[in-house]
mmCIF file of C-alpha atoms in Angstrom:
data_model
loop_
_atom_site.group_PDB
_atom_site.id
_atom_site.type_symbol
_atom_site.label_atom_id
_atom_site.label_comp_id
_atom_site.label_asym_id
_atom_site.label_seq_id
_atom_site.Cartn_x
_atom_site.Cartn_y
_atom_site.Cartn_z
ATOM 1 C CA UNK A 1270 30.176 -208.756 26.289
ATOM 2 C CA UNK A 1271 31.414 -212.125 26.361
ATOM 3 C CA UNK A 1272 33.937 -211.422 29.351
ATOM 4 C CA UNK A 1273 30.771 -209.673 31.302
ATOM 5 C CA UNK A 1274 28.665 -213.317 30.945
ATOM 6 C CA UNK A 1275 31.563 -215.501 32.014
ATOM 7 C CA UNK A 1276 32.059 -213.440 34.995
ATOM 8 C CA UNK A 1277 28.440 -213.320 35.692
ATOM 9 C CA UNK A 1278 28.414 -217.250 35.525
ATOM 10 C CA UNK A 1279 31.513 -217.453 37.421
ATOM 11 C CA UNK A 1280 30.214 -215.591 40.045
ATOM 12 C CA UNK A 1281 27.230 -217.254 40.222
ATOM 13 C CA UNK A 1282 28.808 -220.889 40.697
ATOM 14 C CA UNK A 1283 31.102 -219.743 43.138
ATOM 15 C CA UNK A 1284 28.364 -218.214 45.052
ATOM 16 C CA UNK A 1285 26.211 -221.725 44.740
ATOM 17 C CA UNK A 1286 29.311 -223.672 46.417
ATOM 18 C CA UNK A 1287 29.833 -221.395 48.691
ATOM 19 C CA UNK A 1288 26.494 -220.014 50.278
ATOM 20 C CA UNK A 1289 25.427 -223.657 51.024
ATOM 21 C CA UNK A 1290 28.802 -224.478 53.375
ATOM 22 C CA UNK A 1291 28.183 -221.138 55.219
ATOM 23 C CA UNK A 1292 24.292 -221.678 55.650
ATOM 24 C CA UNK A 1293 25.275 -225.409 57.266
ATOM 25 C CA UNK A 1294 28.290 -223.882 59.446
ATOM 26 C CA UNK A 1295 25.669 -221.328 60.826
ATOM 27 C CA UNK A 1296 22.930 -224.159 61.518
ATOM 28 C CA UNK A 1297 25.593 -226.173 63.694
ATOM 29 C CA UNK A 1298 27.801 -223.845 65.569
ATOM 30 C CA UNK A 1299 31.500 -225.882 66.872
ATOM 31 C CA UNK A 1300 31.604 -223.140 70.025
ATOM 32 C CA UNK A 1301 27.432 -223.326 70.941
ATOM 33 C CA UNK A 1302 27.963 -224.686 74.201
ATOM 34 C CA UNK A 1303 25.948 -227.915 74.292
ATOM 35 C CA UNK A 1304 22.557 -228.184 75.751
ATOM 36 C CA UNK A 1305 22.651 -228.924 80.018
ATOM 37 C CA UNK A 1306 21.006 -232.323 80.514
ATOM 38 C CA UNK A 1307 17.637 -232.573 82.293
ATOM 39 C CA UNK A 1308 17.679 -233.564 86.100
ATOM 40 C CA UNK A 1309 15.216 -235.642 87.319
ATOM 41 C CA UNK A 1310 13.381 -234.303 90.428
ATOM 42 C CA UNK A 1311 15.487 -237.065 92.319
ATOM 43 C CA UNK A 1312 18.923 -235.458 91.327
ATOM 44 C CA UNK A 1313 17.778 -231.907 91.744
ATOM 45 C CA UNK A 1314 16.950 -232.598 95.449
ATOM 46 C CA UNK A 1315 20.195 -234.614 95.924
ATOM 47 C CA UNK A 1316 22.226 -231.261 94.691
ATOM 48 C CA UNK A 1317 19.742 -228.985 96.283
ATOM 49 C CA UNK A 1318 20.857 -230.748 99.742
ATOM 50 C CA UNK A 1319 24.533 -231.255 98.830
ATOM 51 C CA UNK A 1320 24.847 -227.476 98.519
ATOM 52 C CA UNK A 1321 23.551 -226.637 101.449
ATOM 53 C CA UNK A 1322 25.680 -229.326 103.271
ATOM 54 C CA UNK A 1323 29.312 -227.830 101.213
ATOM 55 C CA UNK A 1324 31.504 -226.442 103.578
ATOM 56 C CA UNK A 1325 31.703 -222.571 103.775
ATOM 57 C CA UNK A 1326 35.022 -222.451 101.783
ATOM 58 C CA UNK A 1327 33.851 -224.651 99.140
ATOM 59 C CA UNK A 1328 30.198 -222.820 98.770
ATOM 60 C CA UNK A 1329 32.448 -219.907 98.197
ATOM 61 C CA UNK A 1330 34.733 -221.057 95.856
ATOM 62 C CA UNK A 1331 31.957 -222.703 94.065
ATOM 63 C CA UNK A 1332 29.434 -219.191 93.870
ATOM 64 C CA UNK A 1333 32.339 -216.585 94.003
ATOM 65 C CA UNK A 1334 35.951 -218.026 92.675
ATOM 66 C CA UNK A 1335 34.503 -220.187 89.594
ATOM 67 C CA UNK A 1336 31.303 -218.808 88.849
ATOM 68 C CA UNK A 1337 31.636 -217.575 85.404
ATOM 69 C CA UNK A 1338 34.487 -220.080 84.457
ATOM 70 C CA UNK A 1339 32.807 -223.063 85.542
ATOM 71 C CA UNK A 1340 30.685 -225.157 82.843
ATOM 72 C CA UNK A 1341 27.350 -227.201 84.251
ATOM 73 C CA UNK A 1342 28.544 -230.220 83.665
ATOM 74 C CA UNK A 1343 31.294 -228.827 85.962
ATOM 75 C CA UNK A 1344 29.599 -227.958 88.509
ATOM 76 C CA UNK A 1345 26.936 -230.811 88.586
ATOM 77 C CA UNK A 1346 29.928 -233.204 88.766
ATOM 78 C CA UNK A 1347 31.375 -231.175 91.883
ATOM 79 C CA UNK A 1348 28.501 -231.196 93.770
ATOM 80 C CA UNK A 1349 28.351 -234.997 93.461
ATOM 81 C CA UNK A 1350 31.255 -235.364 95.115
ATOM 82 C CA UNK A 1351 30.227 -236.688 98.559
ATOM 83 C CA UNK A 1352 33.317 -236.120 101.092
ATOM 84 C CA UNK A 1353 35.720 -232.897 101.441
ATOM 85 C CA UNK A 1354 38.813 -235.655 100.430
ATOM 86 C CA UNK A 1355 37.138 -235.880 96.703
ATOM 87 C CA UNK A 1356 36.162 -232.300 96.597
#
C-alpha cells in the first residue's frame, strides 16, 4: 500500500512539472509563421501598381515559380524593388 501512494504522488508531481511546459509550448508555437504586417492604403496602391508594371517573366515567376515557397515578407520586399537590375 505504501508503494501504491508513492507512485500515486510521484506521478502526480511529475505530471504538475510537466503539463505546465507543454500548455506554454502550445500557447507560443516556434514554427507559427508570424503575423503579415498591415499595409497602409498608401503601400497597397504602390504594390497594386508595381505588379501590374513587373515584366511578364517576373509576374510569372512571382505567381507561378515561387508561389507556395515564397513568404510575404518575401514577396512584399520583391515587389519594392523598383528597376529589373534589383529584381
Amino acid at each position: 500500500m505504501l508503494r501504491a501512494a508513492r507512485v500515486s504522488v510521484l506521478s502526480f508531481l511529475s505530471l504538475a512539472v510537466i503539463v505546465p511546459s507543454l500548455l506554454a509550448q502550445d500557447a507560443r508555437d516556434p514554427n507559427a509563421a508570424p503575423a503579415p504586417q498591415k499595409l497602409d492604403k498608401e503601400q497597397k496602391r504602390k504594390l497594386k501598381k508595381t505588379l501590374k508594371e513587373l515584366d511578364t517573366p517576373y509576374k510569372q515567376w512571382l505567381n507561378e515559380d515561387v508561389i507556395y515557397i515564397i513568404s510575404p515578407e518575401e514577396r512584399q520586399a520583391f515587389l519594392q524593388l523598383a528597376t529589373n537590375e534589383e529584381r
